[in-house]
């Protein structure tokens, strides 16, 4: 029998009701409310694949990292790791709430969270002209130091200080797509491609390079 497959997109901002409800428990509650609606669809016979945004969540992780580095000298968390971190955390909140809904309704359904990578091209013009501001404001001296020592692209932002900017390259494919298709084909509820996936560059010979890890170019063998 053919399955009915629905692809659901959840905005990262939709998990934050307002400025007074940005905490992890608040986001968990928002995920709970969303999961009830998704469970309604599953109860009606749909197999679902769930994607979600992570813009504000990545911002929070970066901010914590920057504060910990400034106050305690702890290492900072690279952007691509922040992306993967928030894929896992948001997937965890959705998955746990879905399972709770399934228990209440007597639904026998497995849920999987897939932390995913999206292949991009190194020649993409976005790498030459990064434009997406992230992280906290810096003074000119710190911005210049980051640019010189860590290869950051930085811009002055409307007189409020300097910020890091990163590229937003066009995606070519989801690296884990075969696995996602297999899981969905088995009727599993899959939470995937959070925030569009962590950006990756496929090199020749085949290695996966962390596209947004900075100029150090750390490489992971595929």
Tab-separated table of C-alpha atoms in Angstrom:
chain	number	residue	atom	x	y	z
A	1	UNK	CA	0.000	0.000	0.000
A	2	UNK	CA	1.297	3.448	-0.938
A	3	UNK	CA	2.095	5.733	1.979
A	4	UNK	CA	0.860	9.267	2.297
A	5	UNK	CA	3.959	11.383	2.931
A	6	UNK	CA	3.769	14.942	4.250
A	7	UNK	CA	6.744	17.264	4.638
A	8	UNK	CA	6.285	19.671	7.560
A	9	UNK	CA	8.385	22.811	8.060
A	10	UNK	CA	8.641	24.308	11.560
A	11	UNK	CA	10.189	27.756	11.859
A	12	UNK	CA	12.880	28.238	14.480
A	13	UNK	CA	11.148	31.447	15.529
A	14	UNK	CA	7.845	29.590	15.931
A	15	UNK	CA	9.375	27.770	18.912
A	16	UNK	CA	9.824	31.131	20.678
A	17	UNK	CA	6.494	32.705	21.598
A	18	UNK	CA	7.983	36.076	22.566
A	19	UNK	CA	10.983	37.705	24.305
A	20	UNK	CA	9.721	36.449	27.661
A	21	UNK	CA	9.631	32.816	26.494
A	22	UNK	CA	13.047	32.062	24.988
A	23	UNK	CA	14.303	29.458	27.478
A	24	UNK	CA	14.761	25.760	26.737
A	25	UNK	CA	11.627	24.817	28.762
A	26	UNK	CA	9.658	27.467	26.847
A	27	UNK	CA	10.821	26.081	23.511
A	28	UNK	CA	10.044	22.558	24.717
A	29	UNK	CA	6.482	23.668	25.492
A	30	UNK	CA	6.136	25.169	22.008
A	31	UNK	CA	7.405	21.892	20.537
A	32	UNK	CA	4.794	20.067	22.617
A	33	UNK	CA	1.982	22.126	21.132
A	34	UNK	CA	3.292	21.596	17.606
A	35	UNK	CA	3.739	17.862	18.177
A	36	UNK	CA	0.064	17.469	19.031
A	37	UNK	CA	-0.880	18.756	15.568
A	38	UNK	CA	1.679	16.485	13.893
A	39	UNK	CA	0.303	13.519	15.836
A	40	UNK	CA	-3.154	14.379	14.459
A	41	UNK	CA	-1.805	13.895	10.926
A	42	UNK	CA	-0.055	10.656	11.817
A	43	UNK	CA	-3.255	9.398	13.401
A	44	UNK	CA	-4.956	10.039	10.058
A	45	UNK	CA	-2.455	7.771	8.301
A	46	UNK	CA	0.237	10.199	7.195
A	47	UNK	CA	3.965	9.489	7.322
A	48	UNK	CA	5.722	12.746	8.080
A	49	UNK	CA	9.167	14.197	7.491
A	50	UNK	CA	9.816	17.246	9.649
A	51	UNK	CA	12.241	20.052	8.891
A	52	UNK	CA	12.819	23.002	11.188
A	53	UNK	CA	14.597	26.336	11.346
A	54	UNK	CA	17.277	27.103	13.919
A	55	UNK	CA	18.246	30.752	13.460
A	56	UNK	CA	17.506	31.979	16.982
A	57	UNK	CA	18.700	28.730	18.540
A	58	UNK	CA	22.100	28.982	16.818
A	59	UNK	CA	22.292	32.593	17.987
A	60	UNK	CA	21.748	31.523	21.595
A	61	UNK	CA	24.443	28.823	21.397
A	62	UNK	CA	26.903	31.271	19.858
A	63	UNK	CA	26.153	33.863	22.526
A	64	UNK	CA	26.684	31.361	25.349
A	65	UNK	CA	29.946	30.316	23.718
A	66	UNK	CA	31.157	33.906	23.424
A	67	UNK	CA	30.292	34.704	27.051
A	68	UNK	CA	31.982	31.527	28.318
A	69	UNK	CA	35.090	32.397	26.302
A	70	UNK	CA	35.178	35.976	27.549
A	71	UNK	CA	34.438	35.225	31.214
A	72	UNK	CA	36.106	31.838	31.761
A	73	UNK	CA	38.419	31.434	28.787
A	74	UNK	CA	36.599	28.340	27.531
A	75	UNK	CA	36.960	27.415	23.871
A	76	UNK	CA	34.372	28.850	21.510
A	77	UNK	CA	31.996	26.605	19.560
A	78	UNK	CA	32.444	26.773	15.754
A	79	UNK	CA	29.402	27.797	13.734
A	80	UNK	CA	28.942	24.461	11.992
A	81	UNK	CA	28.997	22.691	15.365
A	82	UNK	CA	26.363	25.158	16.640
A	83	UNK	CA	24.220	24.177	13.661
A	84	UNK	CA	24.625	20.464	14.389
A	85	UNK	CA	24.041	21.083	18.115
A	86	UNK	CA	20.712	22.792	17.480
A	87	UNK	CA	19.618	20.132	15.002
A	88	UNK	CA	20.044	17.538	17.735
A	89	UNK	CA	18.489	19.613	20.514
A	90	UNK	CA	15.425	20.682	18.537
A	91	UNK	CA	15.002	17.162	17.192
A	92	UNK	CA	15.192	15.829	20.752
A	93	UNK	CA	12.437	18.186	21.952
A	94	UNK	CA	10.169	17.306	19.038
A	95	UNK	CA	10.878	13.582	19.263
A	96	UNK	CA	10.197	13.319	22.980
A	97	UNK	CA	6.948	15.262	22.677
A	98	UNK	CA	5.843	13.155	19.716
A	99	UNK	CA	6.492	9.956	21.649
A	100	UNK	CA	4.428	11.302	24.541
A	101	UNK	CA	1.585	12.044	22.140
A	102	UNK	CA	1.879	8.556	20.666
A	103	UNK	CA	1.688	6.977	24.120
A	104	UNK	CA	-1.477	8.931	24.951
A	105	UNK	CA	-3.098	7.967	21.642
A	106	UNK	CA	-1.889	4.372	21.410
A	107	UNK	CA	0.095	5.051	18.214
A	108	UNK	CA	2.896	2.614	17.386
A	109	UNK	CA	5.332	4.790	15.455
A	110	UNK	CA	9.107	5.269	15.586
A	111	UNK	CA	10.714	8.724	15.398
A	112	UNK	CA	14.268	9.450	14.282
A	113	UNK	CA	16.284	12.674	14.385
A	114	UNK	CA	18.877	12.873	11.608
A	115	UNK	CA	21.624	15.478	11.990
A	116	UNK	CA	22.257	16.337	8.372
A	117	UNK	CA	24.822	17.983	6.131
A	118	UNK	CA	24.022	19.859	2.929
A	119	UNK	CA	26.544	19.908	0.105
A	120	UNK	CA	27.483	23.342	-1.234
A	121	UNK	CA	29.988	24.525	-3.859
A	122	UNK	CA	33.208	26.264	-2.861
A	123	UNK	CA	32.930	28.478	-6.022
A	124	UNK	CA	29.503	29.701	-4.841
A	125	UNK	CA	29.591	33.548	-4.925
A	126	UNK	CA	28.267	33.617	-1.350
A	127	UNK	CA	31.707	32.554	-0.075
A	128	UNK	CA	33.278	35.619	-1.689
A	129	UNK	CA	30.588	37.949	-0.385
A	130	UNK	CA	29.340	36.722	3.013
A	131	UNK	CA	26.376	38.785	4.124
A	132	UNK	CA	24.503	37.045	6.948
A	133	UNK	CA	25.265	38.692	10.332
A	134	UNK	CA	25.671	36.348	13.301
A	135	UNK	CA	26.881	36.569	16.871
A	136	UNK	CA	27.370	39.576	19.097
A	137	UNK	CA	28.589	43.089	18.358
A	138	UNK	CA	32.323	43.836	18.660
A	139	UNK	CA	34.392	46.987	18.713
A	140	UNK	CA	36.645	47.767	15.754
A	141	UNK	CA	39.789	46.464	17.471
A	142	UNK	CA	38.314	43.071	18.302
A	143	UNK	CA	36.747	42.771	14.845
A	144	UNK	CA	40.126	43.456	13.213
A	145	UNK	CA	41.767	40.854	15.465
A	146	UNK	CA	39.169	38.218	14.561
A	147	UNK	CA	39.617	38.986	10.876
A	148	UNK	CA	43.407	38.713	11.070
A	149	UNK	CA	43.732	35.717	13.399
A	150	UNK	CA	40.682	33.619	12.506
A	151	UNK	CA	39.794	34.711	8.988
A	152	UNK	CA	36.390	36.096	9.931
A	153	UNK	CA	34.549	38.389	7.562
A	154	UNK	CA	33.327	41.340	9.631
A	155	UNK	CA	31.234	44.396	8.813
A	156	UNK	CA	30.244	47.564	10.632
A	157	UNK	CA	26.538	47.400	11.436
A	158	UNK	CA	24.655	50.713	11.352
A	159	UNK	CA	26.855	52.426	13.905
A	160	UNK	CA	26.141	49.792	16.556
A	161	UNK	CA	29.494	48.029	16.283
A	162	UNK	CA	31.013	45.272	14.181
A	163	UNK	CA	29.607	41.797	13.547
A	164	UNK	CA	30.741	38.623	11.911
A	165	UNK	CA	29.088	37.803	8.594
A	166	UNK	CA	28.931	34.332	7.061
A	167	UNK	CA	27.961	33.053	3.612
A	168	UNK	CA	24.602	31.539	2.706
A	169	UNK	CA	25.540	29.298	-0.253
A	170	UNK	CA	22.910	27.534	-2.328
A	171	UNK	CA	22.411	23.861	-1.393
A	172	UNK	CA	23.152	21.124	-3.934
A	173	UNK	CA	22.008	18.011	-2.074
A	174	UNK	CA	21.468	16.572	1.362
A	175	UNK	CA	24.365	14.223	2.104
A	176	UNK	CA	22.207	11.913	4.235
A	177	UNK	CA	19.308	11.844	1.747
A	178	UNK	CA	19.473	8.062	1.085
A	179	UNK	CA	19.167	7.360	4.817
A	180	UNK	CA	16.263	9.800	5.195
A	181	UNK	CA	14.411	8.210	2.288
A	182	UNK	CA	14.984	4.751	3.740
A	183	UNK	CA	13.648	5.729	7.159
A	184	UNK	CA	10.599	7.498	5.730
A	185	UNK	CA	10.017	4.562	3.382
A	186	UNK	CA	9.788	2.317	6.425
A	187	UNK	CA	7.035	4.519	7.789
A	188	UNK	CA	9.226	6.220	10.368
A	189	UNK	CA	8.679	9.840	11.378
A	190	UNK	CA	11.931	11.617	10.459
A	191	UNK	CA	13.118	14.963	11.852
A	192	UNK	CA	15.790	16.207	9.491
A	193	UNK	CA	17.629	19.030	7.686
A	194	UNK	CA	17.311	21.318	10.705
A	195	UNK	CA	18.296	24.856	9.783
A	196	UNK	CA	18.903	23.685	6.223
A	197	UNK	CA	21.590	21.276	7.402
A	198	UNK	CA	25.226	21.988	8.285
A	199	UNK	CA	27.050	23.189	5.174
A	200	UNK	CA	29.639	20.815	3.718
A	201	UNK	CA	31.926	20.793	0.686
A	202	UNK	CA	32.713	17.538	-1.105
A	203	UNK	CA	36.316	17.503	-2.339
A	204	UNK	CA	38.196	15.234	-4.745
A	205	UNK	CA	39.428	12.751	-3.529
A	206	UNK	CA	36.177	12.430	-1.608
A	207	UNK	CA	36.422	14.159	1.726
A	208	UNK	CA	33.750	16.204	3.476
A	209	UNK	CA	35.046	19.652	4.476
A	210	UNK	CA	33.296	21.802	7.063
A	211	UNK	CA	32.228	24.737	4.900
A	212	UNK	CA	31.550	27.209	7.731
A	213	UNK	CA	34.226	26.126	10.192
A	214	UNK	CA	36.413	29.143	9.370
A	215	UNK	CA	39.544	29.407	7.300
A	216	UNK	CA	41.286	26.534	9.073
A	217	UNK	CA	39.490	24.091	6.765
A	218	UNK	CA	39.225	21.115	9.094
A	219	UNK	CA	38.482	18.036	6.991
A	220	UNK	CA	36.489	14.955	7.902
A	221	UNK	CA	37.111	11.784	5.902
A	222	UNK	CA	33.863	10.676	4.276
